[in-house]
CSV table of C-alpha atoms in Angstrom, one decimal:
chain,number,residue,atom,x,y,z
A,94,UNK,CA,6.6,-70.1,209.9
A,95,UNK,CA,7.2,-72.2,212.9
A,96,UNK,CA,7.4,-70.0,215.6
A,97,UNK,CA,4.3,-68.3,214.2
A,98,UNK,CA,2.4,-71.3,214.9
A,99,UNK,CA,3.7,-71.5,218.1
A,100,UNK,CA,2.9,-68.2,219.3
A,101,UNK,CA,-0.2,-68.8,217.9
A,102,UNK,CA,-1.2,-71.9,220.0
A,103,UNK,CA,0.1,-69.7,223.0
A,104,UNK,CA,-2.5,-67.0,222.4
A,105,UNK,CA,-6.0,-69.1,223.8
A,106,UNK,CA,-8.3,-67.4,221.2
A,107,UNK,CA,-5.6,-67.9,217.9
A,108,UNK,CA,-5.5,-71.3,219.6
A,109,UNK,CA,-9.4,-72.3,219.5
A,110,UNK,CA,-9.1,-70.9,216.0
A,111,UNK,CA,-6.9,-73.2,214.7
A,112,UNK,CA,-8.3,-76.4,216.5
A,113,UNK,CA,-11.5,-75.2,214.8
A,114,UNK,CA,-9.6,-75.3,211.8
A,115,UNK,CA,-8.2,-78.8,211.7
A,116,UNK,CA,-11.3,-80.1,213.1
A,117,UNK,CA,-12.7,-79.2,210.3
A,118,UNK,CA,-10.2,-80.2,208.1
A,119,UNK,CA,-10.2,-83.7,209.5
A,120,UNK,CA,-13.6,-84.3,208.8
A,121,UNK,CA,-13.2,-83.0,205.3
A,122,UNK,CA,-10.4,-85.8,204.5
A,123,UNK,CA,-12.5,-88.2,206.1
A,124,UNK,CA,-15.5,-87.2,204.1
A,125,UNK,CA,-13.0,-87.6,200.8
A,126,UNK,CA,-12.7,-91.7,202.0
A,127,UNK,CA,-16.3,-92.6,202.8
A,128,UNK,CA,-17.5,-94.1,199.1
A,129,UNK,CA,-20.8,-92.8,197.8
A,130,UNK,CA,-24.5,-95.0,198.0
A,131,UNK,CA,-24.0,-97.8,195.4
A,132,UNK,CA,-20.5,-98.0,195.3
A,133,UNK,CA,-18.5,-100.9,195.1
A,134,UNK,CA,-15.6,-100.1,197.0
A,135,UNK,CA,-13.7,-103.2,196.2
A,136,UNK,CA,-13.7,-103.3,192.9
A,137,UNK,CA,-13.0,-99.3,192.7
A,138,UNK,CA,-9.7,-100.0,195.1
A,139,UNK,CA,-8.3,-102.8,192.9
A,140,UNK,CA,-9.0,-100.7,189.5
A,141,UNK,CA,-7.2,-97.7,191.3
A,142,UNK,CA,-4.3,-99.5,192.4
A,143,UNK,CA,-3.8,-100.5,188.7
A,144,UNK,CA,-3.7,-97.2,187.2
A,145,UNK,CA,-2.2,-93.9,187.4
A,146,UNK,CA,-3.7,-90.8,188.4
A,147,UNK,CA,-3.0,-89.1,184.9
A,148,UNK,CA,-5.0,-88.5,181.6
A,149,UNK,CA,-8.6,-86.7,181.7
A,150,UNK,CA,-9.0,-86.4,185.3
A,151,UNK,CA,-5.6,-85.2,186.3
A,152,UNK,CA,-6.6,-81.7,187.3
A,153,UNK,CA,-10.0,-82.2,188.8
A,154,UNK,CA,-8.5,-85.7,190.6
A,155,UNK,CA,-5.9,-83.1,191.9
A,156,UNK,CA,-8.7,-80.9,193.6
A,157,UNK,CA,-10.3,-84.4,195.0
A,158,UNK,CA,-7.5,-85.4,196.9
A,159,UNK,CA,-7.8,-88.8,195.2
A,160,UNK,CA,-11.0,-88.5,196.1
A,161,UNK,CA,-12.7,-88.3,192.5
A,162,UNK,CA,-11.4,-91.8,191.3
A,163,UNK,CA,-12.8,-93.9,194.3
A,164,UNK,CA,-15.9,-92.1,194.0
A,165,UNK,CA,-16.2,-90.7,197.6
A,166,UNK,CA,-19.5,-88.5,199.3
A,167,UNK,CA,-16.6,-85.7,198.1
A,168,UNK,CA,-15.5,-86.9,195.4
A,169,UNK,CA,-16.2,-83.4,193.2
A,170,UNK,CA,-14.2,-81.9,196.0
A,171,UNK,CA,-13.9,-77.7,196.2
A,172,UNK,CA,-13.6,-78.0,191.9
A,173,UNK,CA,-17.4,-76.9,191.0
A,174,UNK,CA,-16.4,-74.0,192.9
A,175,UNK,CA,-13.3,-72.7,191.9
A,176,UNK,CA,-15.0,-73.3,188.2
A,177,UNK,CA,-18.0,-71.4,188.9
A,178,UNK,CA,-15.8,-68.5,190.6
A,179,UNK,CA,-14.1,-68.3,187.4
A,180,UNK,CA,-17.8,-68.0,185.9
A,181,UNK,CA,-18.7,-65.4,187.8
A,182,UNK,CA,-15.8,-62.9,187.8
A,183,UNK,CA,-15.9,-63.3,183.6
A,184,UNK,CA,-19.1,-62.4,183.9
A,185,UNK,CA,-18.5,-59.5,185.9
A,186,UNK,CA,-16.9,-58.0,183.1
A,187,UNK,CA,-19.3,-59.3,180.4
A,188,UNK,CA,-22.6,-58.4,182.2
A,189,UNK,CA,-23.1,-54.9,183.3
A,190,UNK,CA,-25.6,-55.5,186.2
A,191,UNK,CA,-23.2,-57.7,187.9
A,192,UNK,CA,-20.1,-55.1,187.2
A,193,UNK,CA,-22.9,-52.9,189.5
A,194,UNK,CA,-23.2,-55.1,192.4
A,195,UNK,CA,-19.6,-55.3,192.2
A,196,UNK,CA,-19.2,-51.4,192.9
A,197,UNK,CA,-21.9,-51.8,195.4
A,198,UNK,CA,-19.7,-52.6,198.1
A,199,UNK,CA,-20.4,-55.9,200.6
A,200,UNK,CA,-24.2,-55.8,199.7
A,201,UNK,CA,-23.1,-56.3,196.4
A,202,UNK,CA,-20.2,-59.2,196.9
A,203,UNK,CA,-22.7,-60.9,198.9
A,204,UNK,CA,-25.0,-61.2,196.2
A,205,UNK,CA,-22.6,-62.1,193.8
A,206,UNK,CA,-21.4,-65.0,196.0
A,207,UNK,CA,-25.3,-66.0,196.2
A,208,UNK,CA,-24.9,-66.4,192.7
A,209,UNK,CA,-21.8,-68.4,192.6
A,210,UNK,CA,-23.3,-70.8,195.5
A,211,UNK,CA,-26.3,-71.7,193.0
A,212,UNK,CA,-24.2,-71.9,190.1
A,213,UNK,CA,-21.8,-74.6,192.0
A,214,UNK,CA,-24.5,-76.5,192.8
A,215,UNK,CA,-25.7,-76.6,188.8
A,216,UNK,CA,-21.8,-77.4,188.0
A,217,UNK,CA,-22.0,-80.1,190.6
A,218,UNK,CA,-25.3,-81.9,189.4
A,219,UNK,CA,-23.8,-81.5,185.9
A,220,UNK,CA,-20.3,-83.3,187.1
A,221,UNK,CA,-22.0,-86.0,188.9
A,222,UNK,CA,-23.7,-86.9,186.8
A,223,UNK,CA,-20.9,-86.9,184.2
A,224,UNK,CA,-19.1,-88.8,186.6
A,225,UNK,CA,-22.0,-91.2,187.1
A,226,UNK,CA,-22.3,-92.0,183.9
A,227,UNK,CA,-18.6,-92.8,182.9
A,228,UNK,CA,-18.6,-95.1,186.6
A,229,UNK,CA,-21.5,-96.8,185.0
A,230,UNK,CA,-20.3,-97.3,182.0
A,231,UNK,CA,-16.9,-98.4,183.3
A,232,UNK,CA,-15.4,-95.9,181.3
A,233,UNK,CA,-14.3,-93.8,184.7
A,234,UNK,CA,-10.8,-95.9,185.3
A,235,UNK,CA,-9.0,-96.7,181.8
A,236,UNK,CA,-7.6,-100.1,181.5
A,237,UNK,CA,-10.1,-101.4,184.3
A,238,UNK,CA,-13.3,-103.7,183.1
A,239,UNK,CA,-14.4,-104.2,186.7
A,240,UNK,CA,-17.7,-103.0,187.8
A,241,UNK,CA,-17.4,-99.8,189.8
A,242,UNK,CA,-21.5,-100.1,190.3
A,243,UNK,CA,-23.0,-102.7,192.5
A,244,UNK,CA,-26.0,-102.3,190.2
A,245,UNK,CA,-25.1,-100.3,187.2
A,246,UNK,CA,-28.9,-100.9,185.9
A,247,UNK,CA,-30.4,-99.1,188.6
A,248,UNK,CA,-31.8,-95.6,187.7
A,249,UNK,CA,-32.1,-95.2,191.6
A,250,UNK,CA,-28.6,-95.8,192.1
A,251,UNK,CA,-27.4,-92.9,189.8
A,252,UNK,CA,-29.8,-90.5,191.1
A,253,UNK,CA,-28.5,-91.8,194.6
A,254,UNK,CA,-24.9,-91.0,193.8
A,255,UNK,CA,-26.0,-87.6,191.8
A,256,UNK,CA,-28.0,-85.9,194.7
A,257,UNK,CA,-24.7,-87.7,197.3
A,258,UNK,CA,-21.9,-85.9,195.3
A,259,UNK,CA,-24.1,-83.1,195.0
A,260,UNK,CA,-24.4,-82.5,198.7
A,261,UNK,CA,-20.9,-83.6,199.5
A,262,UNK,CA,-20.3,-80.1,197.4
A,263,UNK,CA,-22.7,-78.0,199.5
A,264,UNK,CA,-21.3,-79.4,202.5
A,265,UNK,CA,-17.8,-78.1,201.2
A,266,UNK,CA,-19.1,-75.1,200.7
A,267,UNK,CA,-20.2,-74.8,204.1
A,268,UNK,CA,-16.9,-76.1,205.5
A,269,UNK,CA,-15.1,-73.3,203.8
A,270,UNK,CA,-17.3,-70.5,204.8
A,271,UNK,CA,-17.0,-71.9,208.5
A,272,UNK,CA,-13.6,-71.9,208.2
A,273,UNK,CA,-13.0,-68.0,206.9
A,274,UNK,CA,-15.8,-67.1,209.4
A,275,UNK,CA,-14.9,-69.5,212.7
A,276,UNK,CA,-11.2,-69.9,211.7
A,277,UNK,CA,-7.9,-68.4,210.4
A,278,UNK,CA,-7.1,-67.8,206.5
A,279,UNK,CA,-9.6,-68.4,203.4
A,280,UNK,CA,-11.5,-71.6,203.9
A,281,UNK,CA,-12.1,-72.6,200.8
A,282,UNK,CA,-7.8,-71.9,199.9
A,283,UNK,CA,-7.3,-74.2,202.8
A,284,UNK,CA,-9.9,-76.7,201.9
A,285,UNK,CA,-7.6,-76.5,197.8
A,286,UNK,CA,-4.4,-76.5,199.9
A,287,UNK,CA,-5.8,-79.9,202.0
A,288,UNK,CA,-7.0,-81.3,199.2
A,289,UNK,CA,-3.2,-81.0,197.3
A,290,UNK,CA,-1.1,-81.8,200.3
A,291,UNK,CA,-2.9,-85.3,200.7
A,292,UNK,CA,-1.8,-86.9,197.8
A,293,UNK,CA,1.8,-84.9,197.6
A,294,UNK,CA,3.3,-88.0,200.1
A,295,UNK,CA,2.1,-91.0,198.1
A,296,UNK,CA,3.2,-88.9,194.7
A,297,UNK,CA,7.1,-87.9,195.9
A,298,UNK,CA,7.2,-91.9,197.6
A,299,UNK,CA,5.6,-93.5,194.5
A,300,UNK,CA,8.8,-91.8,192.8
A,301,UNK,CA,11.2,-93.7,195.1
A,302,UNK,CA,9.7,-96.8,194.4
A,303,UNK,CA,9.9,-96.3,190.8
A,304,UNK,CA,13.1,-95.0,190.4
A,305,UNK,CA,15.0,-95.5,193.3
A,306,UNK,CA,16.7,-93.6,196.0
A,307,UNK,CA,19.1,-91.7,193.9
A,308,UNK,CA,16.4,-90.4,191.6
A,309,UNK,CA,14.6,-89.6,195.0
A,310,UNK,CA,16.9,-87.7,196.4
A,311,UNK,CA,17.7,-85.7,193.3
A,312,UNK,CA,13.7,-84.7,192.8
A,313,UNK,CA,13.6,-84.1,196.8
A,314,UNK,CA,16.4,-81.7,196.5
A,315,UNK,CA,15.4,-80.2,193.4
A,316,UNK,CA,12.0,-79.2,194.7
A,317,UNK,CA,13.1,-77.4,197.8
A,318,UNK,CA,14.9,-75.2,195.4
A,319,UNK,CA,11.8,-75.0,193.3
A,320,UNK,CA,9.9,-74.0,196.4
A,321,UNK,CA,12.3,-71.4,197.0
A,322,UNK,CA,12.3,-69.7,193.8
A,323,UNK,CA,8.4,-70.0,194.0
A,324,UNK,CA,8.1,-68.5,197.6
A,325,UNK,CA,10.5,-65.8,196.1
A,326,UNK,CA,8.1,-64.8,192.9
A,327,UNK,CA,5.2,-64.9,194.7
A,328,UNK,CA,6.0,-62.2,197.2
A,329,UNK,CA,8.4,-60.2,194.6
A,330,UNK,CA,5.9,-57.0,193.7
A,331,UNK,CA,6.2,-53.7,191.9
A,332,UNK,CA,5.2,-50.8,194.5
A,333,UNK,CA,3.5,-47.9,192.6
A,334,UNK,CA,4.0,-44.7,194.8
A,335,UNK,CA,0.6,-42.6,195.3
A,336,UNK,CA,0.5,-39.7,196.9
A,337,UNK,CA,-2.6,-38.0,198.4
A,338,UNK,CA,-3.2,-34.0,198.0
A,339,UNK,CA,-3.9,-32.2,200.9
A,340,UNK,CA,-8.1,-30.9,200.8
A,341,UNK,CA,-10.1,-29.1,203.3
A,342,UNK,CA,-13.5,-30.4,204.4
A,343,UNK,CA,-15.1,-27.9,206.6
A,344,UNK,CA,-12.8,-27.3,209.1
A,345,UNK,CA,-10.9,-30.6,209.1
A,346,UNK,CA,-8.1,-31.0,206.7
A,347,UNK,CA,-7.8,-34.5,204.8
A,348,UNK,CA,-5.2,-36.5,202.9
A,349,UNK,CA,-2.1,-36.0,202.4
A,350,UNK,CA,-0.6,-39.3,203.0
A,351,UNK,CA,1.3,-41.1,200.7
A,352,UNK,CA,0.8,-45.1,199.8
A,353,UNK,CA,1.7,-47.6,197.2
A,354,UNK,CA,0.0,-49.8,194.8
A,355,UNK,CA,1.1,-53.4,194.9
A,356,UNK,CA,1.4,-54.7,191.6
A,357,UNK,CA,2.8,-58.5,192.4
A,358,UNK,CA,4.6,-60.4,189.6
A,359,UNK,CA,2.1,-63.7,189.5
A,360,UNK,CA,-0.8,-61.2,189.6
A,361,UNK,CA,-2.6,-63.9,188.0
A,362,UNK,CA,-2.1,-66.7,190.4
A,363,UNK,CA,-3.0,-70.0,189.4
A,364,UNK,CA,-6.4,-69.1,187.5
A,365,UNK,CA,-4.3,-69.4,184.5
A,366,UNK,CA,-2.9,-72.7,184.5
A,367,UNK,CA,-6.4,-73.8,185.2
A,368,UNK,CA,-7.8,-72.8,182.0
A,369,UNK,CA,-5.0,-73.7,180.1
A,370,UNK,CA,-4.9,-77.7,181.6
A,371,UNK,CA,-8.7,-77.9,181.2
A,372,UNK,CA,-9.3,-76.6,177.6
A,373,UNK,CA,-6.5,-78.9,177.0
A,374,UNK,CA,-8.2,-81.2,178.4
A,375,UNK,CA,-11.2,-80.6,175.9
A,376,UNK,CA,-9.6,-82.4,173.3
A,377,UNK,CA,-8.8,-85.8,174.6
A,378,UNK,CA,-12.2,-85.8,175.9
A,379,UNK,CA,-13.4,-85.5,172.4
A,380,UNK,CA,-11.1,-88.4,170.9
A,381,UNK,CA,-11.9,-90.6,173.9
A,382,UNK,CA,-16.1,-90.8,173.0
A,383,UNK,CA,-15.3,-90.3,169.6
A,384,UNK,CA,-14.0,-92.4,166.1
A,385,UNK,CA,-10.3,-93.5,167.7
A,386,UNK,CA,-9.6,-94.4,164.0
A,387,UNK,CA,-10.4,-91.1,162.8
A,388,UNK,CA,-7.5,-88.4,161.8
A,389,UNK,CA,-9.0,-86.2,164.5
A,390,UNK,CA,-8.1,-89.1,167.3
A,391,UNK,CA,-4.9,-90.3,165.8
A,392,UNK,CA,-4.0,-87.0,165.9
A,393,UNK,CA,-5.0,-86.1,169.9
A,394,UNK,CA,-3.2,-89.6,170.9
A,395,UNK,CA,-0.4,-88.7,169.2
A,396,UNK,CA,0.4,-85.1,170.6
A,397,UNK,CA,-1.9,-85.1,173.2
A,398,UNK,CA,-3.1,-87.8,174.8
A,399,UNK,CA,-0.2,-88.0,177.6
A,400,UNK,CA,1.6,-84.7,177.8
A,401,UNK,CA,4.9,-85.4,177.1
A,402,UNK,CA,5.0,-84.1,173.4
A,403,UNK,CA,6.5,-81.3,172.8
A,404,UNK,CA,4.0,-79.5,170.4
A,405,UNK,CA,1.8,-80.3,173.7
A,406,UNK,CA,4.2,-78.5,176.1
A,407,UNK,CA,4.4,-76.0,173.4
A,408,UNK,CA,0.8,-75.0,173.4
A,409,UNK,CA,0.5,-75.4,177.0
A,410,UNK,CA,3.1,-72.8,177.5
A,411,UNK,CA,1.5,-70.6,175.0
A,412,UNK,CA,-1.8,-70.7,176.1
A,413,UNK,CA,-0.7,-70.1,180.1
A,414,UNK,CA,0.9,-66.9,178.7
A,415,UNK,CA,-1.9,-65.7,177.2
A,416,UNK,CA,-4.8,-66.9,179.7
A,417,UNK,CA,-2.2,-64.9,181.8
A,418,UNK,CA,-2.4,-61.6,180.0
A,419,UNK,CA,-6.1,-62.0,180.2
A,420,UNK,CA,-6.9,-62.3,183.4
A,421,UNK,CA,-4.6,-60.0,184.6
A,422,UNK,CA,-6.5,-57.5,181.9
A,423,UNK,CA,-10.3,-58.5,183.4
A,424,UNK,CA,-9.1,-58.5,187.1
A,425,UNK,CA,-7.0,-55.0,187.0
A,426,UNK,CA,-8.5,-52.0,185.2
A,427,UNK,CA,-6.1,-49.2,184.6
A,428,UNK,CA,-9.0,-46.9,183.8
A,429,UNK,CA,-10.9,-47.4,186.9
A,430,UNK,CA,-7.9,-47.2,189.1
A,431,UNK,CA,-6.7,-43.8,187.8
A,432,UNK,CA,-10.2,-42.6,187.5
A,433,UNK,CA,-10.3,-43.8,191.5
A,434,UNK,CA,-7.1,-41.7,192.1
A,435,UNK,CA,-8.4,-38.7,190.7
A,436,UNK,CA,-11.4,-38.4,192.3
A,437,UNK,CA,-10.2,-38.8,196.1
A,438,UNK,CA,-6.9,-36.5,194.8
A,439,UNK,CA,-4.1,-39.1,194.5
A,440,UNK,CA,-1.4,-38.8,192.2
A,441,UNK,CA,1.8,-40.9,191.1
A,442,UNK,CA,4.9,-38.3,191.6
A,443,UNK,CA,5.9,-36.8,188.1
A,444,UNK,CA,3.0,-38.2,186.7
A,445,UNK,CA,-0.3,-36.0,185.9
A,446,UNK,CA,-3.9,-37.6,187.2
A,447,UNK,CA,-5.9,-38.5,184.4
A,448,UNK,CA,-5.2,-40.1,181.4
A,449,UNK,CA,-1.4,-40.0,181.7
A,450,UNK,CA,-2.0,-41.9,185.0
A,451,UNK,CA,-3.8,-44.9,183.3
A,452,UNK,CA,-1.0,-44.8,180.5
A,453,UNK,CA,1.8,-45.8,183.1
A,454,UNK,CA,-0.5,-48.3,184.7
A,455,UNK,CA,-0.6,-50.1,181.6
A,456,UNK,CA,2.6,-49.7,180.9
A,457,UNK,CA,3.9,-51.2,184.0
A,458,UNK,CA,1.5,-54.1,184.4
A,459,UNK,CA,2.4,-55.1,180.8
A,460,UNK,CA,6.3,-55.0,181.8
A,461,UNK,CA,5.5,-57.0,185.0
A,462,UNK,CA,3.0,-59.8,183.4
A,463,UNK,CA,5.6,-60.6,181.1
A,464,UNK,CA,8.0,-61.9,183.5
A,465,UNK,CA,4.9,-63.7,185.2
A,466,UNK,CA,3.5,-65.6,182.4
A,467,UNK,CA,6.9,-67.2,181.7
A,468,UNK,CA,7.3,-68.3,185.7
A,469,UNK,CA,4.0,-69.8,185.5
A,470,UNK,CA,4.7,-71.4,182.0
A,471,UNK,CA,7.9,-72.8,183.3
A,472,UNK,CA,6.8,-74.1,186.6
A,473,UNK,CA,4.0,-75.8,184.6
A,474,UNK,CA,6.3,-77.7,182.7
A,475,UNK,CA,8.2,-79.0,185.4
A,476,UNK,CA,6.1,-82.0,186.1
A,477,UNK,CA,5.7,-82.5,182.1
A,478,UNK,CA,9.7,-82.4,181.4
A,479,UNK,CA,9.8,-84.7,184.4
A,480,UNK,CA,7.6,-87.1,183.2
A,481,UNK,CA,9.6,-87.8,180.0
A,482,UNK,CA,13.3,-87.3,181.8
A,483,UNK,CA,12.6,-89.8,184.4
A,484,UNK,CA,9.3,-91.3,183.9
A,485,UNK,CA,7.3,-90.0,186.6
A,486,UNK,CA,3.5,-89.7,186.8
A,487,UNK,CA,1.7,-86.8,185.5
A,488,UNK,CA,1.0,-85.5,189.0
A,489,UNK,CA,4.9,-84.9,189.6
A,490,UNK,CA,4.9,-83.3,193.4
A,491,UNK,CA,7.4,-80.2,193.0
A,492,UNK,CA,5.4,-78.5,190.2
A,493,UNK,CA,2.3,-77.4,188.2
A,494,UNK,CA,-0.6,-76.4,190.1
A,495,UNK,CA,0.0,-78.6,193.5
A,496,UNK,CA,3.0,-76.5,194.1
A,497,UNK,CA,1.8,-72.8,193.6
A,498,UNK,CA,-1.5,-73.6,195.6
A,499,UNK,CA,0.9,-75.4,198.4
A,500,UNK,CA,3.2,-72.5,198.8
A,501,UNK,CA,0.6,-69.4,197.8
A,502,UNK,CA,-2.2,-70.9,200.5
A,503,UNK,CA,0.8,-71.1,202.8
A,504,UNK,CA,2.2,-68.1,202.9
A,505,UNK,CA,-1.5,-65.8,203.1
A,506,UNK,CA,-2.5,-68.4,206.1
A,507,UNK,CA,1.1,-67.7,207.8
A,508,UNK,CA,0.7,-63.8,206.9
A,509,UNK,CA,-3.0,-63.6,208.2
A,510,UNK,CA,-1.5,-65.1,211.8
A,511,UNK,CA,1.4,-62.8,212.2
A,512,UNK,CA,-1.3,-60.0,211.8
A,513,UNK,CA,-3.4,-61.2,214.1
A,514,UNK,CA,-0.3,-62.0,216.7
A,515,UNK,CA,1.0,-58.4,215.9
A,516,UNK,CA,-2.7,-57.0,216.7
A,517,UNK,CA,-3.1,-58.6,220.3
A,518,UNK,CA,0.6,-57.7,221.4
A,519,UNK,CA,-0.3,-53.7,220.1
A,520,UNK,CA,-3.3,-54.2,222.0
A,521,UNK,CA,-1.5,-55.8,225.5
A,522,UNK,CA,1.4,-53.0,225.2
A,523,UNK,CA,-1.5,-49.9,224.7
A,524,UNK,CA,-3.2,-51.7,227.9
């Protein structure tokens, strides 16, 4: 990964690239520290330093940066986003005029990302205000009565903030697009992957000071050999051969060739741990502006309030395995792919085009998720089973969602410059 880098910087254009890059990315994390219009930044600080970043706001805090709890310009961070990406490819599936754009090629994806830029700016107006609301009402920092509002009265000084955060999410949008445009890798992946990485130093040293060296060093070690094992799953992949029949078009001949279909083991990604964390999240929401006396809320603070129960972990696991199965379902047709096949004359050996064809797709997919909904379960639970073994904080650094974006944004960005290094030396050896 290293040299790549540095063969990188020697290459002038792959070089501009990547300044462009962390120019960018600098004034992102600087934009995540600059508090909003009406902030007071004081008392925000001391009620942050007396809480942990855990509870309601875990996930979304975790997209921030630490940004979302000291109420930054980007304090909603590249989360509106992802959500409304989520949105929009369920929706594919649901809605057949979208599942048409879809086939339509890039006119097509470019409308559909028109669509998901308008519906993160409604998802951002929504959160901010959300967010505006619970700052107001000091409710935004449990355990902290200090007002986060130097004038919490003030309609002006909501809409202030609302149309700030608002922007700040535009302007992220922009940064990412500049980035996959300008730059090297997906920017808004590099944009999560920044985002993650910034609080992953003060989470792993917060650990030493808690628990010591010794507990330090065993959660240091431990995580490089979670890393591995995570670098190793995410590039493991089942490779479908597909073979091409020769065909004559006039008087060329066509096809042919033979290829593979990549079927990767964590063919979900990290979509669904998302869904799992926030319609667990759903809950404690519910018991925390509702009766706490009630059965409902004893019941949530009981098993759910914190994580570390094990009918919690339980259902978490459970729900990443199925959110896992249906994603994978919604992203990967069988039918379409074999149909695909057919029609431009490809064929799996000893397997006839059609509907056999589709058969062994699902077959195989449902053989290969299985194995990838229990890595994700398990990796999920690594900062849960931490947090009751040795006390940590929710946001444990070697596991859950900071460590699949760290290591999946890390490898594509690495993979994307070794193509482009590989490109420029075919080039200088065919000059």
């Amino acid at each position: 990964m290293l040299g790549a880098f540095a063969n990188a910087f020697r290459t002038p254009d792959l070089r501009r690239k990547l300044l462009f890059v962390m120019l960018i990315l600098t004034i992102f994390r600087l934009g995540s520290q600059v508090p909003a219009p009406g902030v007071n930044s004081g008392n925000v600080q001391a009620c942050f330093a007396q809480i942990e970043n855990e509870g309601l706001y875990g996930l979304i805090n975790l997209f921030s940066g630490g940004a979302l709890l000291q109420l930054t310009i980007f304090a909603l961070g590249i989360m509106p986003y992802i959500t409304a990406s989520i949105i929009l490819q369920l929706l594919v599936v649901v809605i057949p005029r979208l599942e048409t754009l879809k086939k339509e090629g890039q006119a097509g994806q470019t409308k559909i990302t028109q669509y998901t830029r308008y519906l993160t700016l409604a998802l951002a107006i929504l959160q901010a205000t959300g967010i505006t609301a619970l700052a107001r009402n000091r409710a935004l920092l449990q355990g902290c009565d200090l007002p986060l509002l130097h004038n919490e009265d003030s309609l002006g000084t909501m809409v202030v903030m609302v149309i700030t955060m608002t922007a700040g999410t535009a302007v992220i949008m922009w940064f990412g697009e500049l980035i996959t445009d300008r730059g090297i890798g997906n920017g808004m992946s590099l944009l999560i992957f920044t985002q993650v990485v910034a609080t992953f130093p003060s989470s792993l040293w917060l650990v030493r000071e808690t628990q010591g060296w010794g507990v330090f060093t065993a959660v240091t070690v431990i995580g490089l050999i979670i890393i591995a094992a995570v670098i190793f799953i995410e590039q493991a992949q089942r490779r479908i051969p597909v073979q091409y029949a020769r065909r004559m078009v006039g008087r060329k001949m066509f096809g042919g060739s033979s290829t593979y279909i990549p079927l990767k083991v964590n063919q979900a990604g990290v979509i669904p741990v998302i869904f799992a964390s926030s319609l667990l999240y759903l809950p404690a929401m519910a018991a925390q502006f509702g009766d706490q006396g009630s059965w409902f809320g004893r019941f949530i603070n009981t098993y759910f309030a914190d994580g570390s129960h094990p009918l919690y972990m339980a259902v978490y696991f459970a729900m990443i395995i199925f959110f896992t199965y249906f994603y994978v379902a919604i992203t990967f047709n069988p039918v379409e792919v074999a149909d695909n096949m057919k029609k431009y004359g490809g064929f799996i050996p000893g397997i006839r085009a059609g509907k056999p064809t589709e058969e062994y797709l699902s077959y195989v997919l449902s053989r290969i998720t299985f194995p990838g909904s229990l890595y994700l379960g398990l990796i999920s639970l690594i900062p849960l089973v931490a947090f009751v073994l040795i006390d940590a904080n929710q946001n444990f650094p070697f596991g859950g969602v900071s460590i699949l974006i760290m290591v999946g944004v890390a490898l594509d960005t690495v993979k994307q410059i070794e193509s482009q290094l590989q490109q420029r030396n075919y080039e200088g050896f065919l000059r």
